[in-house]
CSV table of C-alpha atoms in Angstrom, one decimal:
chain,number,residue,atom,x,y,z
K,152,UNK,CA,113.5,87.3,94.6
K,153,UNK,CA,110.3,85.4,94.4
K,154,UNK,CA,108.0,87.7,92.8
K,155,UNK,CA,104.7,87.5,90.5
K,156,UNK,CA,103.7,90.4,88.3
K,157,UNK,CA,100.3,90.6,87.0
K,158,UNK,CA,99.0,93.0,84.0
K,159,UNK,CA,96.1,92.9,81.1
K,160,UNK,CA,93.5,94.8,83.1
K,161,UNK,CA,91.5,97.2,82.3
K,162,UNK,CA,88.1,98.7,81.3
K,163,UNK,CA,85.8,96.8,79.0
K,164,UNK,CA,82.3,97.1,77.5
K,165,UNK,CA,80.0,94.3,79.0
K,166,UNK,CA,80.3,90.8,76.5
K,167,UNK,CA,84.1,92.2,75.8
K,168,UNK,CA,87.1,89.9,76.5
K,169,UNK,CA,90.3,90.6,78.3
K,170,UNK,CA,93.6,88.2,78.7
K,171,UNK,CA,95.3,88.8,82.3
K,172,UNK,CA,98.8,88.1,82.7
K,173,UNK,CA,100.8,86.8,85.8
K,174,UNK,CA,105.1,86.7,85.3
K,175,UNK,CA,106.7,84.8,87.7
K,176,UNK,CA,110.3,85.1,89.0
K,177,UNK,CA,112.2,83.2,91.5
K,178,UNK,CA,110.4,80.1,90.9
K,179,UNK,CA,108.9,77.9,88.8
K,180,UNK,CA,105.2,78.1,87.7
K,181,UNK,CA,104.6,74.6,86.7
K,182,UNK,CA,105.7,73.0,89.6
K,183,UNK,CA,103.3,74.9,92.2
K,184,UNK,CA,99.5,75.3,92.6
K,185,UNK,CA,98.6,78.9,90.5
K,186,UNK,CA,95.5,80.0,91.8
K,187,UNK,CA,93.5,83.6,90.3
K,188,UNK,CA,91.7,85.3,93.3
K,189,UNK,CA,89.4,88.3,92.8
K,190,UNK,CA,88.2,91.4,95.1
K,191,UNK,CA,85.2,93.4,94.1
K,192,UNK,CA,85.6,97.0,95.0
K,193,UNK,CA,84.9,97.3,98.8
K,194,UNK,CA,84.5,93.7,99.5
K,195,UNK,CA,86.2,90.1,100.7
K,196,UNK,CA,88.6,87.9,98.3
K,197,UNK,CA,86.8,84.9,95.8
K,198,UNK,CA,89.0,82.5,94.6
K,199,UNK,CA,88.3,82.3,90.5
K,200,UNK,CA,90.4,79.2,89.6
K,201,UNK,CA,93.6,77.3,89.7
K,202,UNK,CA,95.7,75.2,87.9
K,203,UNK,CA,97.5,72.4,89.4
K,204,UNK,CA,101.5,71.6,88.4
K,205,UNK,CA,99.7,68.5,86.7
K,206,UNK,CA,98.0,70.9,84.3
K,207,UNK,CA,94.2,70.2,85.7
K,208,UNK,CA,92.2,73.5,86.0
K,209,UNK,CA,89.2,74.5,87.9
K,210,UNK,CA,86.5,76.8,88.2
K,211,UNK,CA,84.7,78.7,90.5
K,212,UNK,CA,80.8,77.7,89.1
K,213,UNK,CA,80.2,82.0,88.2
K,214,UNK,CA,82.6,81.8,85.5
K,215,UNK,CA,82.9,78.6,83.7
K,216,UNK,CA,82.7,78.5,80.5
K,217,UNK,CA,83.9,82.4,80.4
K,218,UNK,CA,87.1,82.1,81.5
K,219,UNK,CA,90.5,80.0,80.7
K,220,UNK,CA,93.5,79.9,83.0
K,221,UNK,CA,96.5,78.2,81.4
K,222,UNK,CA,100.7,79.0,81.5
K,223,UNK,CA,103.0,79.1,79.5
K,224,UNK,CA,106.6,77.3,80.7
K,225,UNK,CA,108.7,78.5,78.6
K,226,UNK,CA,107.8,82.2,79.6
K,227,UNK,CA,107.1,81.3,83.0
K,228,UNK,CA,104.1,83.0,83.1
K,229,UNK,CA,100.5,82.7,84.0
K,230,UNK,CA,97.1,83.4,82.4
K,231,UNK,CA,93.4,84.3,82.5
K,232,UNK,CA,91.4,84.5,79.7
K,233,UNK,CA,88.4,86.1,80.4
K,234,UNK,CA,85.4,85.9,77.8
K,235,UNK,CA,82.1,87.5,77.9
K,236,UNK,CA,82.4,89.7,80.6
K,237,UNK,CA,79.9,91.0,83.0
K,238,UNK,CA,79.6,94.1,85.2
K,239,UNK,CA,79.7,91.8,88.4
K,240,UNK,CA,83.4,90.5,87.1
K,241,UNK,CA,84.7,93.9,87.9
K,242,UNK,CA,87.0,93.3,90.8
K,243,UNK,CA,90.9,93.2,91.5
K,244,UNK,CA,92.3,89.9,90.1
K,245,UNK,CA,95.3,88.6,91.8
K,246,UNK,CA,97.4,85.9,90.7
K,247,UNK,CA,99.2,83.4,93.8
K,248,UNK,CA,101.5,80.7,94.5
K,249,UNK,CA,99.0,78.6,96.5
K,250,UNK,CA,100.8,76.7,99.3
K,251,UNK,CA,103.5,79.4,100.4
K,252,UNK,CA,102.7,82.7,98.4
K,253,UNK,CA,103.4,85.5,97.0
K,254,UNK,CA,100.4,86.6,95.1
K,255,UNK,CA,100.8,89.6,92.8
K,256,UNK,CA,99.8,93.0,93.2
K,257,UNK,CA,96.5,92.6,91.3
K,258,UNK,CA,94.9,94.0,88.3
K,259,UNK,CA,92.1,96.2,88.0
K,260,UNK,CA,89.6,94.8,85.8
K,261,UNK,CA,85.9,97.4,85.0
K,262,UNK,CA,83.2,95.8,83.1
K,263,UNK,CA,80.7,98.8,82.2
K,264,UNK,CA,79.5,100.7,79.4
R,218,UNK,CA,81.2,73.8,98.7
R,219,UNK,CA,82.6,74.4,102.2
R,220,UNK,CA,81.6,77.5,103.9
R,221,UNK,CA,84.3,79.3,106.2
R,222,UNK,CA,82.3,81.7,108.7
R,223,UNK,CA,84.6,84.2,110.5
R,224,UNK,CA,84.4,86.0,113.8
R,225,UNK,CA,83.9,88.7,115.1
R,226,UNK,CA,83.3,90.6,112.0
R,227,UNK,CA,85.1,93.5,113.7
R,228,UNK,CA,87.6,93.3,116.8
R,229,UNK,CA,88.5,96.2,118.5
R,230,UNK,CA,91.5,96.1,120.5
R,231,UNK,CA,94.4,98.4,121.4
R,232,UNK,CA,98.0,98.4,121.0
R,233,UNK,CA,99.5,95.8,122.8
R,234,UNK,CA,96.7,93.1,123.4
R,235,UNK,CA,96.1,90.0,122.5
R,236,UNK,CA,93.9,89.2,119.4
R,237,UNK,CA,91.9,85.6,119.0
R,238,UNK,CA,90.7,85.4,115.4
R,239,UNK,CA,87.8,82.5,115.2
R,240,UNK,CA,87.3,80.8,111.5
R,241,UNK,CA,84.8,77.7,111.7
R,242,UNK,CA,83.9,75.4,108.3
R,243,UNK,CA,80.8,74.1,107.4
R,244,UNK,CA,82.6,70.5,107.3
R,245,UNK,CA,86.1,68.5,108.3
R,246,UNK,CA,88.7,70.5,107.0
R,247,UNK,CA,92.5,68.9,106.9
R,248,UNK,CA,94.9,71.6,108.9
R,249,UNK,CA,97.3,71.3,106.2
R,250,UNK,CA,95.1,73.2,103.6
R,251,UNK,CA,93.8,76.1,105.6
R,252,UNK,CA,95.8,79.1,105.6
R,253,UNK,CA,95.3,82.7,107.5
R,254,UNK,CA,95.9,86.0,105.2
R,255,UNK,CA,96.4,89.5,106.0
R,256,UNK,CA,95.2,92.2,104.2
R,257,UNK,CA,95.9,96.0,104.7
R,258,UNK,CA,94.5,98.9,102.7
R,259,UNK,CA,95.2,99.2,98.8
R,260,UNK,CA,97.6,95.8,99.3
R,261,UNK,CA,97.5,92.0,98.4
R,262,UNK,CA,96.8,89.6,100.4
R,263,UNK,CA,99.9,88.5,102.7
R,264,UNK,CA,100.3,84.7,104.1
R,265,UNK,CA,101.0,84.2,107.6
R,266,UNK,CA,100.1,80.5,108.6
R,267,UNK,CA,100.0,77.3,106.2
R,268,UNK,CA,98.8,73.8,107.2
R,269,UNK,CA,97.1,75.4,110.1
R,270,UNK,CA,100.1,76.1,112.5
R,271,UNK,CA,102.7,77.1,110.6
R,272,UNK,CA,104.8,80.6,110.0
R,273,UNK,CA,104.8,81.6,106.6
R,274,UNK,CA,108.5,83.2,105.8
R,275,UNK,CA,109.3,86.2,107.4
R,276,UNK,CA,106.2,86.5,109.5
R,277,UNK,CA,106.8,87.5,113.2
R,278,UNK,CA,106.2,84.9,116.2
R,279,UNK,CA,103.7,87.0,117.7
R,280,UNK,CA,101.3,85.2,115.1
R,281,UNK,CA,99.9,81.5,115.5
R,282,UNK,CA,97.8,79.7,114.1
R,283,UNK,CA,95.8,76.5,115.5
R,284,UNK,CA,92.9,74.3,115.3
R,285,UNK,CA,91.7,71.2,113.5
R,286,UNK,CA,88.6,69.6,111.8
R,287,UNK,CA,86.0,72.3,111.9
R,288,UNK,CA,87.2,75.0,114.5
R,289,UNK,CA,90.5,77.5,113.5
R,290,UNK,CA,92.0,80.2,114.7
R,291,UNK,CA,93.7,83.2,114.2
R,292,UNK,CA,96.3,84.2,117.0
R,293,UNK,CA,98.1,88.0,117.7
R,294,UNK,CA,100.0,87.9,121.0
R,295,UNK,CA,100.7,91.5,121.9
R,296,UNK,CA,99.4,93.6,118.7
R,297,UNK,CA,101.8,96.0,117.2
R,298,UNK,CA,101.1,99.1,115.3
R,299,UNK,CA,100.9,97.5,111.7
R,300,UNK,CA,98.3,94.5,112.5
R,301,UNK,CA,95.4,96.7,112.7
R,302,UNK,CA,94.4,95.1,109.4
R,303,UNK,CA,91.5,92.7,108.2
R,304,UNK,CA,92.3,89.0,108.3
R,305,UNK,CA,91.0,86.4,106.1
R,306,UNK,CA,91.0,82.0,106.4
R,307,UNK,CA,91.2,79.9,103.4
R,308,UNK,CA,90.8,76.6,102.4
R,309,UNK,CA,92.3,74.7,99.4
R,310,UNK,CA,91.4,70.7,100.3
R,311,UNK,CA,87.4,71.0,98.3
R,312,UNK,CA,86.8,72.3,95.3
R,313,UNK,CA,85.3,75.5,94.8
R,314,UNK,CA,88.5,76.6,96.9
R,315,UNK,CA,86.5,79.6,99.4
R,316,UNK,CA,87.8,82.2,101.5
R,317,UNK,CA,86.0,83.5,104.9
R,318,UNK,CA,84.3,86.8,104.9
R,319,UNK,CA,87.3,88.6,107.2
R,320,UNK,CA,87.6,89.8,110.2
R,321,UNK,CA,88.5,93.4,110.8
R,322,UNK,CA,91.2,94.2,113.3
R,323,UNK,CA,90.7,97.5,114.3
R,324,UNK,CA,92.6,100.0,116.7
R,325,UNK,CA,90.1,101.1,119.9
């Protein structure tokens, strides 16, 4: 089954750091487009960054510089480090397959104090 | 950065009717890197179309996608129970990658 599990979320003090998580099964991560995607409580999805099968990555402008997305083959698995966080980072991040899906079932990430 | 502007915000429709769901771009867009989600409460997002016409796996025939260069849309022939939902375009072709702002599909 083609799945993608995400995890690493949680609540963190503003200027904290958290490392997301995105296991894949059914397919191979490096050979697709891996895109993070994020959803503020209440609102419309925001595409965060991606990493191409090549290895290029990309940022949306709000968080370069803060965050890192990057894999790990041999695990098959996805990640977003996330550095110097902000209160307006809180959303739901969801990891994707870009051209054909799935994306995970999110993680909740809170930035407050 | 290309700007995807849906419409209507909301549509309000009943069982059984048809549904057109309008996405227009700021600029040229290929069709082969715009893609329609749906989105239901306390869910991820779920692909229906890719490449701007085309049935993602598993997703029933009552939804099509068309359009081309600027104009898109979003098609539900005869809405069943379970599309009452909010619907959301994306393009992938122009960095920052955006989403539009969704359209709500609500029952009347």
């Amino acid at each position: 089954e083609v799945q993608l599990v995400e995890s690493g979320g949680g609540l963190v003090q503003p200027g904290g750091s958290l490392r997301l998580s995105c296991a894949a099964s059914g397919f191979i991560v490096s050979d697709n487009y891996m895109s993070w995607v994020r959803q503020a409580p209440g609102k419309g999805l925001e595409w965060v960054s991606v990493i191409y099968s090549g290895g290029s990555t990309y940022y949306t402008d709000s968080v370069k510089g803060r965050f890192t997305i990057s894999r790990d083959n041999s695990k098959n698995t996805l990640f977003l480090q996330m550095n110097s966080l902000r209160v307006e980072d809180t959303a739901i991040y969801y990891c994707a397959r870009v051209q054909t899906g799935p994306w995970g079932q999110g993680t909740l990430v809170t930035v407050s104090s | 950065e290309i700007v995807l502007t849906q419409s209507p915000g909301t549509l309000s429709l009943s069982p059984g009717e048809r549904a057109t769901l309008s996405c227009r771009a700021s600029q040229s867009v290929s069709s082969s890197y715009l893609v329609w989600y749906q989105q239901k409460p306390g869910q991820a997002p779920r692909l229906l179309t890719y490449g701007a016409s085309n049935r993602a796996t598993g997703i029933p025939d009552r939804f099509s996608g068309s359009g081309s260069g600027t104009d898109f849309s979003l098609t539900i022939s005869r809405l069943e129970p379970e599309d009452f939902a909010v619907y959301y375009c994306h393009q992938y072709v122009s960095l920052p990658w955006t989403f539009g702002q969704g359209t709500k599909v609500a029952i009347k």
